Tab-separated table of C-alpha atoms in Angstrom:
chain	number	residue	atom	x	y	z
F	162	GLU	CA	-0.080	0.298	0.125
F	163	VAL	CA	2.928	2.619	0.888
F	164	LEU	CA	4.388	1.716	-2.403
F	165	LEU	CA	1.384	2.184	-4.216
F	166	GLU	CA	0.741	5.683	-2.622
F	167	LEU	CA	4.009	6.708	-3.383
F	168	LEU	CA	3.765	5.596	-7.225
F	169	GLU	CA	0.651	7.294	-7.530
F	170	GLN	CA	2.281	10.654	-5.600
F	171	CYS	CA	5.214	10.132	-8.285
F	172	VAL	CA	2.483	10.525	-11.225
F	173	ASP	CA	1.125	13.647	-9.583
F	174	GLY	CA	4.605	15.195	-9.154
F	175	LEU	CA	5.495	14.214	-13.036
F	176	TRP	CA	2.349	16.119	-14.066
F	177	LYS	CA	3.242	19.134	-11.981
F	178	ALA	CA	6.575	19.084	-13.641
F	179	GLU	CA	5.382	18.454	-17.055
F	180	ARG	CA	7.573	15.264	-17.307
F	181	TYR	CA	4.455	13.432	-18.998
F	182	GLU	CA	6.489	11.085	-20.970
F	183	VAL	CA	7.606	9.471	-17.629
F	184	ILE	CA	4.107	9.026	-16.537
F	185	SER	CA	3.666	5.960	-18.673
F	186	GLU	CA	6.752	4.332	-17.001
F	187	ILE	CA	5.397	4.649	-13.638
F	188	SER	CA	1.791	3.709	-14.588
F	189	LYS	CA	3.277	0.423	-16.011
F	190	LEU	CA	4.132	-0.344	-12.308
F	191	ILE	CA	0.955	0.401	-11.091
F	192	ILE	CA	-1.296	-1.159	-13.616
F	193	PRO	CA	-0.315	-4.678	-12.665
F	194	ILE	CA	-1.370	-4.283	-9.005
F	195	TYR	CA	-4.668	-2.776	-10.002
F	196	GLU	CA	-5.315	-5.528	-12.221
F	197	LYS	CA	-4.422	-8.370	-9.735
F	198	ARG	CA	-6.915	-6.771	-7.209
F	199	ARG	CA	-9.552	-6.230	-10.027
F	200	GLU	CA	-9.771	-2.590	-9.030
F	201	PHE	CA	-11.355	-1.505	-12.381
F	202	GLU	CA	-12.461	2.065	-11.197
F	203	LYS	CA	-8.876	2.740	-10.355
F	204	LEU	CA	-7.713	1.290	-13.354
F	205	THR	CA	-10.065	3.470	-15.665
F	206	GLN	CA	-8.694	6.254	-13.457
F	207	VAL	CA	-4.755	5.525	-14.292
F	208	TYR	CA	-5.930	4.826	-18.185
F	209	ARG	CA	-7.520	8.448	-18.187
F	210	THR	CA	-4.306	9.892	-16.727
F	211	LEU	CA	-2.177	8.357	-19.590
F	212	HIS	CA	-4.758	9.216	-22.091
F	213	GLY	CA	-4.167	12.823	-20.848
F	214	ALA	CA	-0.390	12.820	-20.460
F	215	TYR	CA	-0.314	11.630	-24.184
F	216	THR	CA	-2.829	14.388	-25.123
F	217	LYS	CA	-0.159	16.841	-23.248
F	218	ILE	CA	2.775	15.243	-24.744
F	219	LEU	CA	1.200	16.092	-28.199
F	220	GLU	CA	0.269	19.565	-27.184
F	221	VAL	CA	3.772	20.692	-26.000
F	222	MET	CA	5.244	19.130	-28.932
F	223	HIS	CA	3.077	21.474	-31.487
F	224	THR	CA	3.129	24.555	-29.288
F	225	LYS	CA	6.797	24.014	-28.233
F	226	LYS	CA	5.814	25.992	-25.073
F	227	ARG	CA	7.321	23.517	-22.599
F	228	LEU	CA	10.422	25.195	-21.013
F	229	LEU	CA	12.221	21.721	-19.200
F	230	GLY	CA	14.866	24.161	-17.307
F	231	THR	CA	18.228	25.987	-18.120
F	232	PHE	CA	21.536	24.992	-16.866
F	233	PHE	CA	24.632	26.764	-15.407
F	234	ARG	CA	28.052	25.795	-14.236
F	235	VAL	CA	29.015	27.503	-10.749
F	236	ALA	CA	31.964	27.540	-9.582
F	237	PHE	CA	33.290	28.793	-5.780
F	238	TYR	CA	36.462	30.237	-5.004
F	239	GLY	CA	37.878	31.462	-1.666
F	240	GLN	CA	39.295	28.865	1.021
F	241	SER	CA	38.224	31.181	3.854
F	242	PHE	CA	34.659	31.506	2.864
F	243	PHE	CA	33.694	28.398	1.369
F	244	GLU	CA	36.063	25.794	3.115
F	245	GLU	CA	35.800	22.478	1.470
F	246	GLU	CA	33.475	24.029	-1.397
F	247	ASP	CA	36.604	26.132	-2.416
F	248	GLY	CA	37.274	25.404	-6.141
F	249	LYS	CA	34.358	22.879	-6.415
F	250	GLU	CA	32.186	23.125	-9.495
F	251	TYR	CA	28.627	22.292	-9.967
F	252	ILE	CA	26.073	22.225	-12.894
F	253	TYR	CA	22.966	23.938	-11.361
F	254	LYS	CA	19.423	23.255	-12.621
F	255	GLU	CA	16.926	26.267	-12.875
F	256	PRO	CA	13.439	26.488	-13.897
F	257	LYS	CA	12.511	27.265	-17.144
F	258	LEU	CA	14.264	30.473	-18.943
F	259	THR	CA	16.101	31.654	-16.090
F	260	GLY	CA	18.818	34.127	-17.014
F	261	LEU	CA	22.225	34.470	-16.213
F	262	SER	CA	21.971	37.708	-14.300
F	263	GLU	CA	18.660	36.059	-12.529
F	264	ILE	CA	20.643	33.460	-11.253
F	265	SER	CA	23.973	35.648	-10.338
F	266	LEU	CA	21.541	37.863	-8.368
F	267	ARG	CA	19.916	35.060	-6.359
F	268	LEU	CA	23.842	33.474	-5.399
F	269	VAL	CA	24.936	37.184	-4.485
F	270	LYS	CA	21.882	37.347	-2.265
F	271	LEU	CA	22.074	33.850	-1.047
F	272	TYR	CA	25.883	33.855	0.004
F	273	GLY	CA	25.479	37.538	0.799
F	274	GLU	CA	23.423	36.876	3.794
F	275	LYS	CA	26.213	34.492	4.713
F	276	PHE	CA	29.370	36.272	4.077
F	277	GLY	CA	28.111	40.051	3.533
F	278	THR	CA	26.933	41.164	0.286
F	279	GLU	CA	30.378	43.232	-0.123
F	280	ASN	CA	32.411	40.225	-0.143
F	281	VAL	CA	30.865	38.416	-2.589
F	282	LYS	CA	31.750	38.931	-6.379
F	283	ILE	CA	30.110	37.435	-9.421
F	284	ILE	CA	33.093	36.218	-12.143
F	285	GLN	CA	31.076	36.635	-15.383
F	286	ASP	CA	33.971	35.506	-17.766
F	287	SER	CA	33.695	31.815	-18.608
F	288	ASP	CA	37.549	31.400	-19.048
F	289	LYS	CA	39.551	29.045	-16.742
F	290	VAL	CA	40.108	30.849	-13.509
F	291	ASN	CA	43.643	31.482	-12.289
F	292	VAL	CA	43.328	31.107	-8.388
F	293	LYS	CA	46.280	33.352	-7.518
F	294	GLU	CA	44.759	36.342	-9.298
F	295	LEU	CA	41.911	36.412	-7.170
F	296	ASP	CA	41.682	38.547	-4.187
F	297	PRO	CA	41.290	36.610	-1.211
F	298	LYS	CA	39.321	39.098	0.751
F	299	TYR	CA	36.392	38.200	-1.263
F	300	ALA	CA	34.113	34.783	-2.152
F	301	HIS	CA	34.394	34.751	-5.885
F	302	ILE	CA	31.426	32.828	-7.511
F	303	GLN	CA	31.536	31.926	-11.180
F	304	VAL	CA	28.700	31.467	-13.177
F	305	THR	CA	28.452	30.374	-16.787
F	306	TYR	CA	25.335	29.286	-19.168
F	307	VAL	CA	25.625	25.753	-20.378
F	308	LYS	CA	23.732	23.470	-22.559
F	309	PRO	CA	23.287	19.965	-22.737
F	310	TYR	CA	25.753	18.156	-24.931
F	311	PHE	CA	25.238	15.222	-27.362
F	312	ASP	CA	27.553	13.747	-29.780
F	313	ASP	CA	26.202	12.685	-33.303
F	314	LYS	CA	25.073	9.426	-32.360
F	315	GLU	CA	22.892	10.722	-29.402
F	316	LEU	CA	21.390	13.458	-31.681
F	317	THR	CA	19.910	10.599	-34.088
F	318	GLU	CA	18.787	8.831	-31.196
F	319	ARG	CA	17.353	11.675	-28.914
F	320	LYS	CA	14.725	13.087	-31.314
F	321	THR	CA	12.314	15.281	-29.309
F	322	GLU	CA	12.951	18.277	-26.752
F	323	PHE	CA	12.210	15.904	-23.857
F	324	GLU	CA	14.428	13.494	-24.751
F	325	ARG	CA	17.411	16.175	-24.940
F	326	ASN	CA	16.147	17.638	-21.608
F	327	HIS	CA	16.025	14.207	-19.746
F	328	ASN	CA	18.514	11.743	-18.179
F	329	ILE	CA	21.305	14.251	-19.205
F	330	ASN	CA	24.949	14.334	-17.674
F	331	ARG	CA	26.955	16.074	-20.192
F	332	PHE	CA	27.078	19.983	-20.830
F	333	VAL	CA	28.823	22.426	-23.023
F	334	PHE	CA	29.816	25.734	-23.431
F	335	GLU	CA	32.115	27.452	-25.759
F	336	ALA	CA	34.386	30.784	-25.460
F	337	PRO	CA	36.231	32.685	-28.311
F	338	TYR	CA	40.100	33.138	-28.501
F	339	THR	CA	42.860	34.134	-30.730
F	340	LEU	CA	46.233	32.892	-30.635
F	341	SER	CA	47.403	36.781	-30.142
F	342	GLY	CA	45.760	36.752	-26.862
F	343	LYS	CA	42.644	38.821	-27.570
F	344	LYS	CA	39.040	37.234	-27.719
F	345	GLN	CA	37.998	38.284	-30.784
F	346	GLY	CA	39.673	38.696	-33.984
F	347	CYS	CA	39.060	38.366	-37.686
F	348	ILE	CA	37.659	35.322	-39.232
F	349	GLU	CA	41.181	33.866	-40.209
F	350	GLU	CA	42.306	34.431	-36.344
F	351	GLN	CA	38.945	33.594	-34.717
F	352	CYS	CA	39.591	30.373	-32.490
F	353	LYS	CA	37.056	28.570	-30.314
F	354	ARG	CA	37.414	26.566	-27.030
F	355	ARG	CA	34.337	24.030	-26.530
F	356	THR	CA	34.252	22.903	-22.910
F	357	ILE	CA	32.458	19.508	-22.261
F	358	LEU	CA	31.420	19.110	-18.485
F	359	THR	CA	30.372	15.647	-17.014
F	360	THR	CA	28.214	15.576	-14.081
F	361	SER	CA	28.672	12.304	-11.311
F	362	ASN	CA	24.698	12.065	-11.710
F	363	SER	CA	22.099	12.562	-14.329
F	364	PHE	CA	19.251	15.361	-14.484
F	365	PRO	CA	16.418	15.511	-13.259
F	366	TYR	CA	17.904	14.821	-9.813
F	367	VAL	CA	16.706	14.886	-6.110
F	368	LYS	CA	18.732	18.065	-5.906
F	369	LYS	CA	19.032	21.125	-8.167
F	370	ARG	CA	22.971	20.994	-8.609
F	371	ILE	CA	25.356	18.143	-9.268
F	372	PRO	CA	29.195	17.960	-8.739
F	373	ILE	CA	31.086	18.073	-12.154
F	374	ASN	CA	33.494	15.430	-12.142
F	375	TYR	CA	35.030	15.138	-15.493
F	376	GLU	CA	35.861	17.962	-17.810
F	377	GLN	CA	37.016	17.899	-21.189
F	378	GLN	CA	38.591	20.921	-23.663
F	379	ILE	CA	38.479	20.602	-27.444
F	380	ASN	CA	40.188	23.471	-29.240
F	381	LEU	CA	38.733	24.639	-32.740
F	382	LYS	CA	41.135	26.089	-35.327
F	383	PRO	CA	39.466	28.953	-37.559
F	384	ILE	CA	38.601	26.730	-40.230
F	385	ASP	CA	36.858	24.457	-37.776
F	386	VAL	CA	35.173	27.480	-36.240
F	387	ALA	CA	33.953	28.246	-39.815
F	388	THR	CA	32.613	24.735	-40.358
F	389	ASP	CA	31.014	24.605	-36.836
F	390	GLU	CA	29.421	28.145	-37.563
F	391	ILE	CA	27.770	26.739	-41.159
F	392	LYS	CA	26.465	23.524	-39.491
F	393	ASP	CA	24.862	25.555	-36.730
F	394	LYS	CA	23.005	27.637	-39.351
F	395	THR	CA	22.278	24.532	-41.404
F	396	ALA	CA	20.866	22.875	-38.219
F	397	GLU	CA	18.873	25.825	-37.239
F	398	LEU	CA	16.995	26.112	-40.936
F	399	GLN	CA	16.192	22.479	-40.694
F	400	LYS	CA	14.713	22.625	-37.364
F	401	LEU	CA	12.556	25.465	-38.382
F	402	CYS	CA	11.461	23.971	-41.659
F	403	SER	CA	10.552	20.490	-40.065
F	404	SER	CA	8.245	22.283	-37.290
F	405	ALA	CA	4.749	21.366	-37.356
F	406	ASP	CA	3.996	24.791	-36.879
F	407	VAL	CA	6.345	27.187	-38.794
F	408	ASP	CA	7.517	30.318	-36.736
F	409	MET	CA	7.526	32.605	-39.904
F	410	ILE	CA	9.334	35.425	-37.978
F	411	GLN	CA	12.159	33.405	-37.119
F	412	LEU	CA	12.276	31.978	-40.307
F	413	GLN	CA	12.733	34.896	-42.295
F	414	LEU	CA	15.009	36.444	-39.646
F	415	LYS	CA	17.624	33.145	-40.146
F	416	LEU	CA	16.760	33.211	-43.772
F	417	GLN	CA	17.973	36.835	-43.741
F	418	GLY	CA	21.078	36.154	-41.917
F	419	CYS	CA	21.980	33.127	-44.008
F	420	VAL	CA	21.753	34.751	-47.449
F	421	SER	CA	23.738	37.691	-46.462
F	422	VAL	CA	26.230	38.582	-49.324
F	423	GLN	CA	27.916	41.506	-47.171
F	424	VAL	CA	31.814	41.679	-47.495
F	425	ASN	CA	32.468	40.760	-44.076
F	426	ALA	CA	29.558	39.222	-42.643
F	427	GLY	CA	27.120	36.099	-43.226
F	428	PRO	CA	28.292	32.592	-44.451
F	429	LEU	CA	29.985	33.938	-47.679
F	430	ALA	CA	32.740	35.621	-45.634
F	431	TYR	CA	33.759	32.091	-44.455
F	432	ALA	CA	33.979	30.799	-47.845
F	433	ARG	CA	36.185	33.881	-48.927
F	434	ALA	CA	38.254	33.312	-45.846
F	435	PHE	CA	39.179	29.364	-46.384
F	436	LEU	CA	37.872	28.340	-49.694
F	437	ASN	CA	39.423	30.812	-52.111
F	438	ASP	CA	42.173	29.510	-54.088
F	439	SER	CA	45.130	31.703	-52.323
F	440	GLN	CA	43.628	30.525	-48.824
F	441	ALA	CA	42.630	27.043	-49.097
F	442	SER	CA	46.164	25.797	-49.671
F	443	LYS	CA	46.989	26.902	-46.353
F	444	TYR	CA	44.919	24.362	-44.794
F	445	PRO	CA	44.675	20.653	-44.555
F	446	PRO	CA	42.960	19.248	-47.824
F	447	LYS	CA	40.436	17.395	-45.404
F	448	LYS	CA	39.119	20.567	-43.483
F	449	VAL	CA	38.544	22.344	-46.724
F	450	ASN	CA	36.558	19.382	-47.895
F	451	GLU	CA	34.882	19.351	-44.944
F	452	LEU	CA	33.828	22.895	-44.930
F	453	LYS	CA	32.724	22.602	-48.598
F	454	ASP	CA	30.409	19.743	-47.820
F	455	MET	CA	28.916	21.744	-44.998
F	456	PHE	CA	28.506	24.451	-47.374
F	457	ARG	CA	26.624	22.206	-49.818
F	458	LYS	CA	24.224	20.965	-46.833
F	459	PHE	CA	23.760	24.885	-45.865
F	460	ILE	CA	22.960	25.679	-49.660
F	461	GLN	CA	20.200	23.078	-49.760
F	462	ALA	CA	18.640	23.691	-46.238
F	463	CYS	CA	18.744	27.453	-47.497
F	464	SER	CA	16.632	26.224	-50.741
F	465	ILE	CA	14.316	24.454	-48.915
F	466	ALA	CA	13.396	27.317	-46.294
F	467	LEU	CA	12.891	29.692	-49.171
F	468	GLU	CA	10.362	27.091	-50.899
F	469	LEU	CA	8.679	26.977	-47.437
F	470	ASN	CA	8.604	30.783	-46.926
F	471	GLU	CA	7.214	31.494	-50.625
F	472	ARG	CA	4.509	29.040	-49.869
F	473	LEU	CA	3.380	30.426	-46.491
F	474	ILE	CA	4.020	34.461	-47.113
F	475	LYS	CA	1.260	36.953	-47.883
F	476	GLU	CA	0.756	39.373	-50.664
F	477	ASP	CA	2.532	42.276	-48.828
F	478	GLN	CA	5.694	39.997	-48.372
F	479	ILE	CA	6.044	38.971	-51.893
F	480	GLU	CA	8.784	41.639	-52.364
F	481	TYR	CA	10.663	40.933	-49.364
F	482	HIS	CA	10.612	37.317	-50.341
F	483	GLU	CA	11.845	38.482	-54.039
F	484	GLY	CA	14.572	40.008	-52.246
F	485	LEU	CA	15.642	37.250	-50.295
F	486	LYS	CA	15.872	34.972	-53.372
F	487	SER	CA	17.946	37.275	-55.098
F	488	ASN	CA	20.535	37.396	-52.236
F	489	PHE	CA	20.236	33.815	-52.250
F	490	ARG	CA	21.284	33.408	-56.129
F	491	ASP	CA	24.092	36.055	-55.389
F	492	MET	CA	25.355	33.931	-52.728
F	493	VAL	CA	25.159	30.744	-54.746
F	494	LYS	CA	26.873	32.170	-58.028
F	495	GLU	CA	29.788	33.742	-55.849
F	496	LEU	CA	29.999	30.232	-53.826
F	497	SER	CA	30.567	28.402	-57.102
F	498	ASP	CA	32.570	31.114	-58.527
F	499	ILE	CA	35.107	30.607	-55.126
F	500	ILE	CA	34.989	26.600	-55.529
F	501	HIS	CA	34.940	26.434	-59.239
F	502	GLU	CA	32.071	23.797	-59.358
F	503	GLN	CA	29.732	26.645	-61.361
F	504	ALA	CA	26.396	26.522	-63.164
F	505	SER	CA	26.561	28.115	-66.404
F	506	ILE	CA	23.209	29.995	-67.185
F	507	ARG	CA	21.426	31.045	-70.306
F	508	VAL	CA	18.468	32.725	-71.184
F	509	ALA	CA	16.246	31.443	-73.804
F	510	GLU	CA	13.580	33.613	-75.639
F	511	ASN	CA	10.521	33.213	-73.205
F	512	GLU	CA	12.161	31.200	-70.582
F	513	ASN	CA	15.095	30.974	-68.460
F	514	ILE	CA	17.094	27.992	-68.450
F	515	LEU	CA	19.951	26.746	-66.137
F	516	GLN	CA	22.225	23.780	-67.525
F	517	GLU	CA	24.838	22.088	-65.650
F	518	ASP	CA	28.600	22.287	-67.026
F	519	THR	CA	29.642	19.375	-65.591
F	520	MET	CA	27.207	16.413	-64.613
F	521	GLN	CA	29.524	14.829	-62.093
F	522	SER	CA	30.147	17.832	-60.175
F	523	PRO	CA	29.043	16.986	-56.538
F	524	TRP	CA	28.320	20.615	-55.673
F	525	MET	CA	25.919	21.016	-58.633
F	526	SER	CA	24.239	17.926	-57.740
F	527	ASN	CA	23.120	19.361	-54.757
F	528	THR	CA	22.947	22.869	-55.893
F	529	LEU	CA	20.836	22.439	-58.992
F	530	HIS	CA	17.937	21.653	-56.621
F	531	VAL	CA	18.241	24.975	-55.222
F	532	PHE	CA	17.021	26.709	-58.341
F	533	CYS	CA	14.109	24.554	-58.746
F	534	ALA	CA	13.012	25.164	-55.263
F	535	ILE	CA	13.538	29.059	-55.466
F	536	SER	CA	11.394	29.159	-58.478
F	537	GLY	CA	8.603	26.763	-57.730
F	538	THR	CA	9.628	24.438	-60.454
F	539	SER	CA	9.707	20.759	-60.299
F	540	SER	CA	13.058	18.931	-59.959
F	541	ASP	CA	11.172	15.656	-60.438
F	542	ARG	CA	13.221	14.883	-63.832
F	543	GLY	CA	16.254	14.133	-61.701
F	544	TYR	CA	19.625	15.752	-61.193
F	545	GLY	CA	21.122	14.112	-64.176
F	546	SER	CA	18.703	15.878	-66.851
F	547	PRO	CA	20.535	18.412	-69.105
F	548	ARG	CA	17.837	21.179	-68.534
F	549	TYR	CA	16.497	22.615	-65.535
F	550	ALA	CA	13.971	25.764	-65.430
F	551	ALA	CA	15.116	28.353	-63.036
F	552	GLU	CA	13.999	32.115	-62.554
F	553	ILE	CA	17.161	33.567	-62.865
């Protein structure tokens, strides 16, 4: 009876915590007990709860309004204040959309009551702390925003937002740096340090903080940073396009940033910096090919996003969309010129025709769909067909 009561309380708690997906697992323990006792009324209540839980899952997956928490790395420095906690690092789980300033103020208040507010200082910098440089007269607390971390294999297995916020024990944050010592530099100098933290237990947990027991650092060189940035932009577009309820504002904002053809901004800046003939030879061929391949995926994502945007916009946004398409064409053309995988464009009397120079080109096999997509024409003829209609 005690176990049953605790399991029922657990279901109530999971409902309040919006962890609807776990309710079915707990119900699997409750149902056999009620079935054995032939308590059919209670069984109907359990299945009613399950029905409600699955309905809620569908609802939050559609609206994307469920927020399952925010995570921060918190480190404590000051032997005379924190004693055995000195130098310890934890991952804190905070409710919903807790901001960095909010948790920082709360920690200052909490430890200020203990040590005196004037004796507590927050370290906003995410870099590794040099304890020798800290003033021992103060209690120092370093707070850094972190995100759950998954490798590529885990990402394919954890498909939903719930799965990416449940049973997690690895977190990541990144910090820019340059070899000259500055944090920010030009694209050719900009490096990035990725820090992956592993906790001793997984969230959700009975406590709101868990100690960090392992740290791994990965230093990304400038060309790696470029590949990483294009990969992130591609993933953002793919996520927006795959949503059941497309956020048009976000889609257009992302598209506008992605198809930018400004000299020192947008994805093209990375292509100019690392894929130009004069630059590519400075980097390992493998890294250059990785960046090229990521650009191919990026172009495909842009084309799908533009096609989706064209289907969903209203009349008052047609001119804006035409501007996006024009920028996109310019970007594809310059990108093709940079990596020497080009399409030749010839204009017929009543229609525009895009014809591929080199049928074997891996670049063009992916980008030909682009021109079909943004013009609304079909690409069902296949990429091997010598003629493609495009609104150029």
